[in-house]
CSV table of C-alpha atoms in Angstrom, one decimal:
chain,number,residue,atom,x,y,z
V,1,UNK,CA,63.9,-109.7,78.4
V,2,UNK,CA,64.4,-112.6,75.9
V,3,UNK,CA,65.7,-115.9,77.5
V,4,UNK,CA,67.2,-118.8,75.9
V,5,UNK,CA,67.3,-122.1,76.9
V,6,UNK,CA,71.2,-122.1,78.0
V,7,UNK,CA,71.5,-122.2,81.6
V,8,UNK,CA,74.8,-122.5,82.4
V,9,UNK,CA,75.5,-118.8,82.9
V,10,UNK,CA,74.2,-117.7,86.2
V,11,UNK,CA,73.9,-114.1,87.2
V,12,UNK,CA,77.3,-112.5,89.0
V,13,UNK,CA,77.3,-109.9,91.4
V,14,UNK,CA,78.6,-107.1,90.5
V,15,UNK,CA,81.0,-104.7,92.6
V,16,UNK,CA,80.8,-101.0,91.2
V,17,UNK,CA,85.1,-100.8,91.4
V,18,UNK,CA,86.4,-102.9,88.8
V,19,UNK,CA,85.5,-103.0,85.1
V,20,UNK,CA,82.4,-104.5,84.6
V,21,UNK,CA,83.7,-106.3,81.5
V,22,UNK,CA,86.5,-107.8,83.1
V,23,UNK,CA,84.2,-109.0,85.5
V,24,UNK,CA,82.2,-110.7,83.3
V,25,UNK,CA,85.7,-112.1,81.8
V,26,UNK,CA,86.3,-113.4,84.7
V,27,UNK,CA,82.9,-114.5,85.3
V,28,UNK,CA,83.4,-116.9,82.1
V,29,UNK,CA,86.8,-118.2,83.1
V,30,UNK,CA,85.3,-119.5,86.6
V,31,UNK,CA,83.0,-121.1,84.4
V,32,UNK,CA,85.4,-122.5,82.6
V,33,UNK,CA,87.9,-123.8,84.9
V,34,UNK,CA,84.6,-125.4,86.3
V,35,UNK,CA,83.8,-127.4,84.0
V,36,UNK,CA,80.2,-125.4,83.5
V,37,UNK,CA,81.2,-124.2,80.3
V,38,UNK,CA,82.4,-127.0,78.3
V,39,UNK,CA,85.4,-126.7,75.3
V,40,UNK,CA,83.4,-125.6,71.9
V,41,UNK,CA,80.5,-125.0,74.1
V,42,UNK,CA,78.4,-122.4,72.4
V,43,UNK,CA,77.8,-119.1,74.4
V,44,UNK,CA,74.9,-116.7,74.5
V,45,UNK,CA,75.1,-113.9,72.1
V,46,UNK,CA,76.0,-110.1,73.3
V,47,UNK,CA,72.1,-109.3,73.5
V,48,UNK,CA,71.5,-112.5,75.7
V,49,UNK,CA,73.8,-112.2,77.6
V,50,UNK,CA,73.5,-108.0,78.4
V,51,UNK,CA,70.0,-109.2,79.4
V,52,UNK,CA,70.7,-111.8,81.6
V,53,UNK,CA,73.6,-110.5,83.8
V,54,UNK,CA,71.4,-106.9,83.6
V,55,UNK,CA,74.9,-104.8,82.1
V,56,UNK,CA,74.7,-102.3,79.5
V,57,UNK,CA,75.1,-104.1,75.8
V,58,UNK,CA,77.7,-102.0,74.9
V,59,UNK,CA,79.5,-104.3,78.4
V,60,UNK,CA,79.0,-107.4,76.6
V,61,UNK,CA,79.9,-106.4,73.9
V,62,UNK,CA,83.5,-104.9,75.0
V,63,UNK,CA,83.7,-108.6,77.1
V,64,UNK,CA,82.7,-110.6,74.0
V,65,UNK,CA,85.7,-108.5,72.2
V,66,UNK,CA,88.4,-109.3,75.1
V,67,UNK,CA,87.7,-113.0,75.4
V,68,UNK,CA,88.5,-113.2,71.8
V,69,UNK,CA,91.6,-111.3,72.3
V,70,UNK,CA,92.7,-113.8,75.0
V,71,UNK,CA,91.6,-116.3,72.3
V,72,UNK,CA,88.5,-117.7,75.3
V,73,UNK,CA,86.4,-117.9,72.8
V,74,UNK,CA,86.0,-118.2,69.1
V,75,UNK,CA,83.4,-116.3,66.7
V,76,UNK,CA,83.3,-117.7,63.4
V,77,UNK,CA,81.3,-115.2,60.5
V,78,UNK,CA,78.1,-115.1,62.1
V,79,UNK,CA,77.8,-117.9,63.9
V,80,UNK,CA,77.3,-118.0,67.5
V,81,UNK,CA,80.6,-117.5,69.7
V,82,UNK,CA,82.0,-120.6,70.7
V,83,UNK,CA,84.4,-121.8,73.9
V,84,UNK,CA,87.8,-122.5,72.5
V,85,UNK,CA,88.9,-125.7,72.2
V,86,UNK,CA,92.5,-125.1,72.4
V,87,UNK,CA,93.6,-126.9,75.4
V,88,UNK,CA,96.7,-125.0,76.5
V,89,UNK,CA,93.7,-121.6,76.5
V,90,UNK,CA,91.6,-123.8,78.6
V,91,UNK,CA,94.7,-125.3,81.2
V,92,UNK,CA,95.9,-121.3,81.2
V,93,UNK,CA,92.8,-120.2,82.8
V,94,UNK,CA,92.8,-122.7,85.7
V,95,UNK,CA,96.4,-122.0,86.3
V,96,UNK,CA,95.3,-118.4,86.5
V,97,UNK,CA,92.6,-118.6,88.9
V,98,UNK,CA,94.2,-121.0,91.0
V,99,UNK,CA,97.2,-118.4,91.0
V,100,UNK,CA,95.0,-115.5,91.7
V,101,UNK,CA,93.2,-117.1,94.7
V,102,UNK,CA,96.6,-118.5,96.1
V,103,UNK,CA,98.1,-115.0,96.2
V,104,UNK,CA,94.9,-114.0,97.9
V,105,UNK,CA,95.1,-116.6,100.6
V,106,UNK,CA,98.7,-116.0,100.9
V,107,UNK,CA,98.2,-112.3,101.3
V,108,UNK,CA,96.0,-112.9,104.1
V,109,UNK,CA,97.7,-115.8,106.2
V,110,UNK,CA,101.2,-114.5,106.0
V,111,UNK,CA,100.8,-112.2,109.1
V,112,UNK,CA,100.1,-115.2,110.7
V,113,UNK,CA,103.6,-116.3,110.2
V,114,UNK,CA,103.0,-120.1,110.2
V,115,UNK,CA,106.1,-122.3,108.9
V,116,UNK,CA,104.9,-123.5,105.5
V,117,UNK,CA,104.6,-127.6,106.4
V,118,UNK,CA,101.8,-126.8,109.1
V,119,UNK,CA,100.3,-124.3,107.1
V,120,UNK,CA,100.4,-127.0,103.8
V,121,UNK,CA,99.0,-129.2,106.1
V,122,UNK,CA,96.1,-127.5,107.4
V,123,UNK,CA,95.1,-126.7,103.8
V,124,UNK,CA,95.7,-130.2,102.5
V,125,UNK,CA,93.0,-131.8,105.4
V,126,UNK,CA,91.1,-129.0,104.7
V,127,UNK,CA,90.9,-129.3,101.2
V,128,UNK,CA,90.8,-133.1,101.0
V,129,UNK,CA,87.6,-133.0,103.6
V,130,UNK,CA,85.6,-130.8,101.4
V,131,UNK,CA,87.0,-133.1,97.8
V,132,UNK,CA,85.4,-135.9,99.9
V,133,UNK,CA,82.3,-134.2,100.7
V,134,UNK,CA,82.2,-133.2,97.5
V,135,UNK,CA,82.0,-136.7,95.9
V,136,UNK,CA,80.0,-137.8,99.0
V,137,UNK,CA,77.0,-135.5,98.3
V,138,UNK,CA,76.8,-136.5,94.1
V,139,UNK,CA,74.2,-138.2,93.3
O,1,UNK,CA,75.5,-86.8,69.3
O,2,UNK,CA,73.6,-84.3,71.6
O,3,UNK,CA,75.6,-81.2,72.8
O,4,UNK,CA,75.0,-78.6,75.2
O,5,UNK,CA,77.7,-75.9,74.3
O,6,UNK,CA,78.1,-73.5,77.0
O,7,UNK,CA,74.7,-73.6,77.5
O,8,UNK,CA,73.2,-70.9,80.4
O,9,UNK,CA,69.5,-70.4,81.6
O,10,UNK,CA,68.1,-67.7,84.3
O,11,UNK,CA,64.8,-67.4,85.7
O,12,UNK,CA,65.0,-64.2,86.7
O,13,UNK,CA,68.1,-63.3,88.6
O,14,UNK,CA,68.6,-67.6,89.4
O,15,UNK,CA,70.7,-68.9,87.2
O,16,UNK,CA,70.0,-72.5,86.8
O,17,UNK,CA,72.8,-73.9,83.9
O,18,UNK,CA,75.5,-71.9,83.9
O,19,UNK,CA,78.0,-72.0,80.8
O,20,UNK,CA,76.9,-75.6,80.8
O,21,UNK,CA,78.7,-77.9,78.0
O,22,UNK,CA,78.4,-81.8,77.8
O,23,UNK,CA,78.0,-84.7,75.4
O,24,UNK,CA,76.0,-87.4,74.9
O,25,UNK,CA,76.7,-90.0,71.9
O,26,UNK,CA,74.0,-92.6,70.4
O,27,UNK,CA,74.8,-95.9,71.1
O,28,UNK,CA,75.8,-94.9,74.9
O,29,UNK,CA,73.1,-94.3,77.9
O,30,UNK,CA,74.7,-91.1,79.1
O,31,UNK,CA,73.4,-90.0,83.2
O,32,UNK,CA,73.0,-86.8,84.7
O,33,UNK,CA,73.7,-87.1,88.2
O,34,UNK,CA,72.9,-84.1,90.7
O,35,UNK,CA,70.6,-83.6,93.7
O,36,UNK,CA,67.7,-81.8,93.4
O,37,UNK,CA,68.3,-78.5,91.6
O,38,UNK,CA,71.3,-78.8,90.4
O,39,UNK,CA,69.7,-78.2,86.7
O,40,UNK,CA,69.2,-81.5,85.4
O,41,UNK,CA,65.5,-81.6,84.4
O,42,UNK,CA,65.9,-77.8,83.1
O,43,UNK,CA,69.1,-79.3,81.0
O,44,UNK,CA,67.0,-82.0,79.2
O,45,UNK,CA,63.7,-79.4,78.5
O,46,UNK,CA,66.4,-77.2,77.3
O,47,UNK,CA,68.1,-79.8,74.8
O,48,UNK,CA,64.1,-80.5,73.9
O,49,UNK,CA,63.5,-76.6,73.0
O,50,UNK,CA,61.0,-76.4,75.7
O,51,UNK,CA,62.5,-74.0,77.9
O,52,UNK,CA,64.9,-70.7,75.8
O,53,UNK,CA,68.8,-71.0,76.8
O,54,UNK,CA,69.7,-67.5,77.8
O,55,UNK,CA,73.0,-68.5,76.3
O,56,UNK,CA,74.9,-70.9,74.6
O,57,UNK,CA,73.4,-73.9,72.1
O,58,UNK,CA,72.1,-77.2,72.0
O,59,UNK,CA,73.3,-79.0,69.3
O,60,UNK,CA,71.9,-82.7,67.8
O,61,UNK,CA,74.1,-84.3,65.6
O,62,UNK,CA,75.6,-80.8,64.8
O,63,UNK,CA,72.9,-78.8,64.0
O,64,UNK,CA,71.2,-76.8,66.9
O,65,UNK,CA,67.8,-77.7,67.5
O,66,UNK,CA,64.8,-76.6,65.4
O,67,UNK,CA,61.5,-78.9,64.5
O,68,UNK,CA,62.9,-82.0,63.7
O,69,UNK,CA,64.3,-82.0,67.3
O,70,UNK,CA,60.9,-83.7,67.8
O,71,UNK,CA,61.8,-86.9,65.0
O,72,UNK,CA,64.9,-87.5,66.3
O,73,UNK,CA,64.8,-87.3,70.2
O,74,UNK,CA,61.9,-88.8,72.7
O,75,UNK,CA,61.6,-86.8,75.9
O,76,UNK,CA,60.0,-89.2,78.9
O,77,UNK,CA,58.9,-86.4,81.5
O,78,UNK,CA,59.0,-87.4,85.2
O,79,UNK,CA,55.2,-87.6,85.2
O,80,UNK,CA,52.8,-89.4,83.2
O,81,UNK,CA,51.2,-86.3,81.0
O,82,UNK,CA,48.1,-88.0,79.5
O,83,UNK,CA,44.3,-87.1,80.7
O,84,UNK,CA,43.4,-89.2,84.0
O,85,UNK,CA,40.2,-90.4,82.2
O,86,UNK,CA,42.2,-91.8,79.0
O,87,UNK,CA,42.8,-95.5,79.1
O,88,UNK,CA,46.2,-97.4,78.3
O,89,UNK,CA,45.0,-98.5,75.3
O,90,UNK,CA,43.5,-94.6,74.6
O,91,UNK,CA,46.5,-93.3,75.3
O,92,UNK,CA,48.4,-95.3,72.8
O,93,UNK,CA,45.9,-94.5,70.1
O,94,UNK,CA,46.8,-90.6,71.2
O,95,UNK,CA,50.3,-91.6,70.3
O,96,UNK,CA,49.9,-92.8,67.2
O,97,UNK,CA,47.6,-90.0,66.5
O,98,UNK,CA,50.0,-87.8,67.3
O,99,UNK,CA,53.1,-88.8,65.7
O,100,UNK,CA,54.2,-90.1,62.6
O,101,UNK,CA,57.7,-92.3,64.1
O,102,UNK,CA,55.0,-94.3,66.3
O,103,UNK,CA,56.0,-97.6,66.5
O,104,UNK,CA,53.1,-99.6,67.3
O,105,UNK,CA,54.5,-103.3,67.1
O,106,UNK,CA,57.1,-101.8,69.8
O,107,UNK,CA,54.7,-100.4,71.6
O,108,UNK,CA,52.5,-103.9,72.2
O,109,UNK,CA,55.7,-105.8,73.0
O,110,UNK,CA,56.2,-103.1,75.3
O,111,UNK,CA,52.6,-103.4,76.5
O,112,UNK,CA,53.7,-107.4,77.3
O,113,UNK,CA,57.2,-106.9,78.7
O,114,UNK,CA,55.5,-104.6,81.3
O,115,UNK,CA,52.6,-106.6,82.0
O,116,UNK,CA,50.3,-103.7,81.4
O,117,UNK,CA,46.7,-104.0,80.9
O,118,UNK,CA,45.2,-102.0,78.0
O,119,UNK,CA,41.8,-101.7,79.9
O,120,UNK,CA,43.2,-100.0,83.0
O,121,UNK,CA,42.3,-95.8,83.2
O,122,UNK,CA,45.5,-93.9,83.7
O,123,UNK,CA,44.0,-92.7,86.8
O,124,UNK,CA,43.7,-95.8,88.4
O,125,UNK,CA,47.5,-97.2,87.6
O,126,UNK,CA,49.7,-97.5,90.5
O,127,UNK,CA,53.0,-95.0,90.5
O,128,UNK,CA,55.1,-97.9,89.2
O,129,UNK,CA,52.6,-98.6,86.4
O,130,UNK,CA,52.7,-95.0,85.8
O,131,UNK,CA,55.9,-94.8,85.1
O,132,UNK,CA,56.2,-98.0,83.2
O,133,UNK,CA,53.4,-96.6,80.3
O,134,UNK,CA,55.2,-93.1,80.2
O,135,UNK,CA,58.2,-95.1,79.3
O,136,UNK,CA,56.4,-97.4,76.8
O,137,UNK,CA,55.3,-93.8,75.5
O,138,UNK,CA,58.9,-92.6,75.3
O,139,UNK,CA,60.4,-96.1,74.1
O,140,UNK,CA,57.9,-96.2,71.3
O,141,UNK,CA,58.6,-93.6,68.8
O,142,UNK,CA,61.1,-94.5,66.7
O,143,UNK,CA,64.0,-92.0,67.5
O,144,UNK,CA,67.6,-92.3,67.9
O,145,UNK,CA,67.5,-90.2,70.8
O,146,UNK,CA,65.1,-90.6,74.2
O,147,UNK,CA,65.9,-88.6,77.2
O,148,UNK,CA,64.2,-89.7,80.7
O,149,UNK,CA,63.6,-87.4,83.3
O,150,UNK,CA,64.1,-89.6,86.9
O,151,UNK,CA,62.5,-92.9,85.9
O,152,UNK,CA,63.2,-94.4,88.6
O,153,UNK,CA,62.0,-92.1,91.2
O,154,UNK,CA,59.8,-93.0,93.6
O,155,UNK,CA,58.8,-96.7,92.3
O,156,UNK,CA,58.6,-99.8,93.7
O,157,UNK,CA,61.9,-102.3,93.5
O,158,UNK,CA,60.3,-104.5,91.1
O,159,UNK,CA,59.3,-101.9,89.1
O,160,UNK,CA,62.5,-100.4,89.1
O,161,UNK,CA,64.3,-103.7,88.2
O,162,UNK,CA,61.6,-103.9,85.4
O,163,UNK,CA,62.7,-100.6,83.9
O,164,UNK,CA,66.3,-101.2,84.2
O,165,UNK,CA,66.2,-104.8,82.4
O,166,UNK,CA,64.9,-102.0,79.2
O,167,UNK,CA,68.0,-100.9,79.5
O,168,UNK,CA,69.9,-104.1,78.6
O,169,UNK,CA,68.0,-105.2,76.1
O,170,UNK,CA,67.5,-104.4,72.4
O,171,UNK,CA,64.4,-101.2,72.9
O,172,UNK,CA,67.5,-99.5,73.6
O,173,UNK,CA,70.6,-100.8,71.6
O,174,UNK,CA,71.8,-98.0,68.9
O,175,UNK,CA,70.1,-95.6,70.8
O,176,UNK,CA,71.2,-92.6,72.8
O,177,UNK,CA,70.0,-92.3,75.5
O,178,UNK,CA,70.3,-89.6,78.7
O,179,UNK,CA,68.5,-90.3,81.8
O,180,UNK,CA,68.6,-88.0,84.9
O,181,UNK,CA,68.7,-89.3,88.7
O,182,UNK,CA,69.3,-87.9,92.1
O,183,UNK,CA,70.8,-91.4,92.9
O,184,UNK,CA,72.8,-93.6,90.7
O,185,UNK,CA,72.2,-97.1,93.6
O,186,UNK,CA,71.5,-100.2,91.4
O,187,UNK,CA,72.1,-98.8,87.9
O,188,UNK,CA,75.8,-97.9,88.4
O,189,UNK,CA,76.8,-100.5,86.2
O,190,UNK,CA,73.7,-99.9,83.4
O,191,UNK,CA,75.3,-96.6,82.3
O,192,UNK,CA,78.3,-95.7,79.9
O,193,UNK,CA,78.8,-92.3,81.2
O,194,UNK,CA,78.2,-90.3,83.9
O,195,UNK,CA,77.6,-86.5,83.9
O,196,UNK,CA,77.9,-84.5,87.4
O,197,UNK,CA,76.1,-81.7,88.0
O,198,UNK,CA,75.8,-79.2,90.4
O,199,UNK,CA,74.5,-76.0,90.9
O,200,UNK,CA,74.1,-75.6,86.8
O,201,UNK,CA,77.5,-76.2,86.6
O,202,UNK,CA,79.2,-79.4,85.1
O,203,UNK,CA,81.8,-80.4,87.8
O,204,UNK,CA,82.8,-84.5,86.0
O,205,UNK,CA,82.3,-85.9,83.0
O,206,UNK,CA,83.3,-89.3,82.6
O,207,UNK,CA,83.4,-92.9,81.1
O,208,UNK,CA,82.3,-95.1,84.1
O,209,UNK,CA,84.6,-97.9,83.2
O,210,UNK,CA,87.3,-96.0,82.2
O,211,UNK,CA,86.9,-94.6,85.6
O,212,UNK,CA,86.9,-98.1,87.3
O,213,UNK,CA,89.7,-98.9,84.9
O,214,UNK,CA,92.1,-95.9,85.6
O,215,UNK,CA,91.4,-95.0,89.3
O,216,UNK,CA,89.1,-98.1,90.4
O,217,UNK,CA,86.7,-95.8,91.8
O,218,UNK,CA,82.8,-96.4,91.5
O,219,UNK,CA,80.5,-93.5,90.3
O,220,UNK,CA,79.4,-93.1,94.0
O,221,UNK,CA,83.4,-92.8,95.1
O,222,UNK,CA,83.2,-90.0,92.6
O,223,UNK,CA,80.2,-88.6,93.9
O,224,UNK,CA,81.6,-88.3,97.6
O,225,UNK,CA,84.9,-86.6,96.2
O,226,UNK,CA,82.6,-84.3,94.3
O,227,UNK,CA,79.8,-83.5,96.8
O,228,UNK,CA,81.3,-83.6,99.8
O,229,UNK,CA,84.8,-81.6,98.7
């Protein structure tokens, strides 16, 4: 019901099977890796943020309280919670999402039994086509 | 915390709860989950002391139920139960009348937040509206406890997203809260806990990401293996 002037998070969808908080975890560390949430960036506070992805407070509050354990983000006395700066945090969670979506697309191509160099080479033109569109459609 | 302990009720020779126990603990939004007569409604009237258990206790914070039930929990009955000729802004004064924890600053911002117009008669508000000021009724007495009786039943999806947003925001944080439904859809991931019932009888009682955590199973999944076992 309250809305700040912060933007950057947008609403997730939720599925109903894993833990909401770890969802929203996750949620952050796209963000992250993305370069929508910036290094000392400050975050929403638990309220805000319970609002604006529509999850119980008691949810932000649990995902508040395992970013800080995975050191994400930083909460000084009372001021707002902060993205870490720590650089080796912030390289960790790229490496773990491009991991994460690796295995996936591994998992799903390796019926397909293609030998590795034409399979690295169908992802490399496909990749490098959509990096190019990517800098083609910037303003 | 609000305890049913064994808890048992009959009308007659139906027995509606039978040897019913469950929690609910402030700070959480606890919800009973059953179709319809499985006891839920008569559960909350019982833990407000407006129906006799034949058996068992209700308990609030550890001490069964007696006047001050009325200071410390907020029962939201799944109709509106003001006079059709009252207006919103009557209806509030009625409130206030009425009880000494009525919050009236809360109950203004409430008036805002659901775009309500203090003009309207009661018996000219649309269901979702309705249901929207018997909330703002509920939400604004300062208690630590509010149970709701299906407040999303039978509203419009706006309105329903309106009334879930309460929910995650700070009307409700600290607060206990237990809310009935006959389906759980879009506020699966609102809710800490999850109470099913069935036929008066309790048959799971669980924390809903502790659930997803241990056995990755939504409340639905659980509903299937209980309801259709």
């Amino acid at each position: 019901m309250n809305d700040s002037g912060e933007s950057s998070t947008s609403v997730p969808a939720f599925n109903n099977r894993d833990p909401v908080y770890l969802q929203v975890v996750r949620h952050f560390k796209v963000d992250i890796a993305t370069g929508k949430l910036k290094a000392g960036q400050t975050i929403p506070s638990r309220r805000e943020l319970a609002a604006r992805m529509n999850i119980n407070p008691n949810t932000a509050q649990k995902a508040y309280k395992e970013m800080e354990d995975q050191g994400l983000i930083v909460t000084e006395g009372n001021a707002p919670s902060k993205v870490t700066s720590d650089e080796r945090v912030l390289g960790a969670v790229k490496d773990e999402l491009v991991a994460e979506s690796v295995a996936a697309f591994v998992a799903s191509v390796r019926g397909i039994g293609l030998p590795s160099e034409d399979l690295l080479r169908i992802v490399k033109r496909a990749y490098e086509a959509v990096m190019s569109g990517d800098k083609e459609g910037q303003p | 915390m609000i305890e049913a302990v064994r808890a048992t009720k009959k009308f007659g020779r139906k027995t509606v709860l039978r040897n019913l126990s469950m929690t609910a603990e402030k700070g959480q939004i606890t919800c009973l989950i059953g179709i319809n007569g499985a006891g839920k409604s008569t559960l909350l009237k019982a833990i407000m002391g407006l129906t006799p258990l034949s058996g068992g206790q209700i308990r609030i914070d550890g001490a069964p139920i007696g006047k001050a039930v009325y200071e410390k929990v907020a029962f939201v009955p799944d109709t509106l139960p003001m006079p059709p000729s009252m207006t919103v802004a009557d209806s509030l004064q009625f409130m206030g009348d009425y009880y000494s924890n009525w919050n009236a600053k809360r109950a203004s911002d409430l008036l805002v937040f659901f775009r309500l117009n203090v003009s309207d008669r009661i018996s000219s508000l649309s269901k979702g509206n309705a249901a929207k000021l018997n909330l703002l009724h509920g939400l604004s007495l300062d208690t630590d406890y509010v149970l709701m009786d299906e407040p999303f039943s039978g509203i419009d999806l706006f309105s329903r997203e309106q009334i879930a947003s309460v929910f995650t925001s700070d009307l409700i944080e600290g607060r206990g809260v237990i809310l009935t439904t006959h389906e759980i859809g879009e506020i699966e991931h609102l809710i800490d806990k999850a109470v099913l019932l069935d036929q008066g009888e309790v048959r799971r009682e669980f924390m809903c990401e502790e659930m997803r955590m241990a056995e990755g199973k939504s409340v639905i999944d659980v509903m299937r293996e209980v309801y259709r076992a």
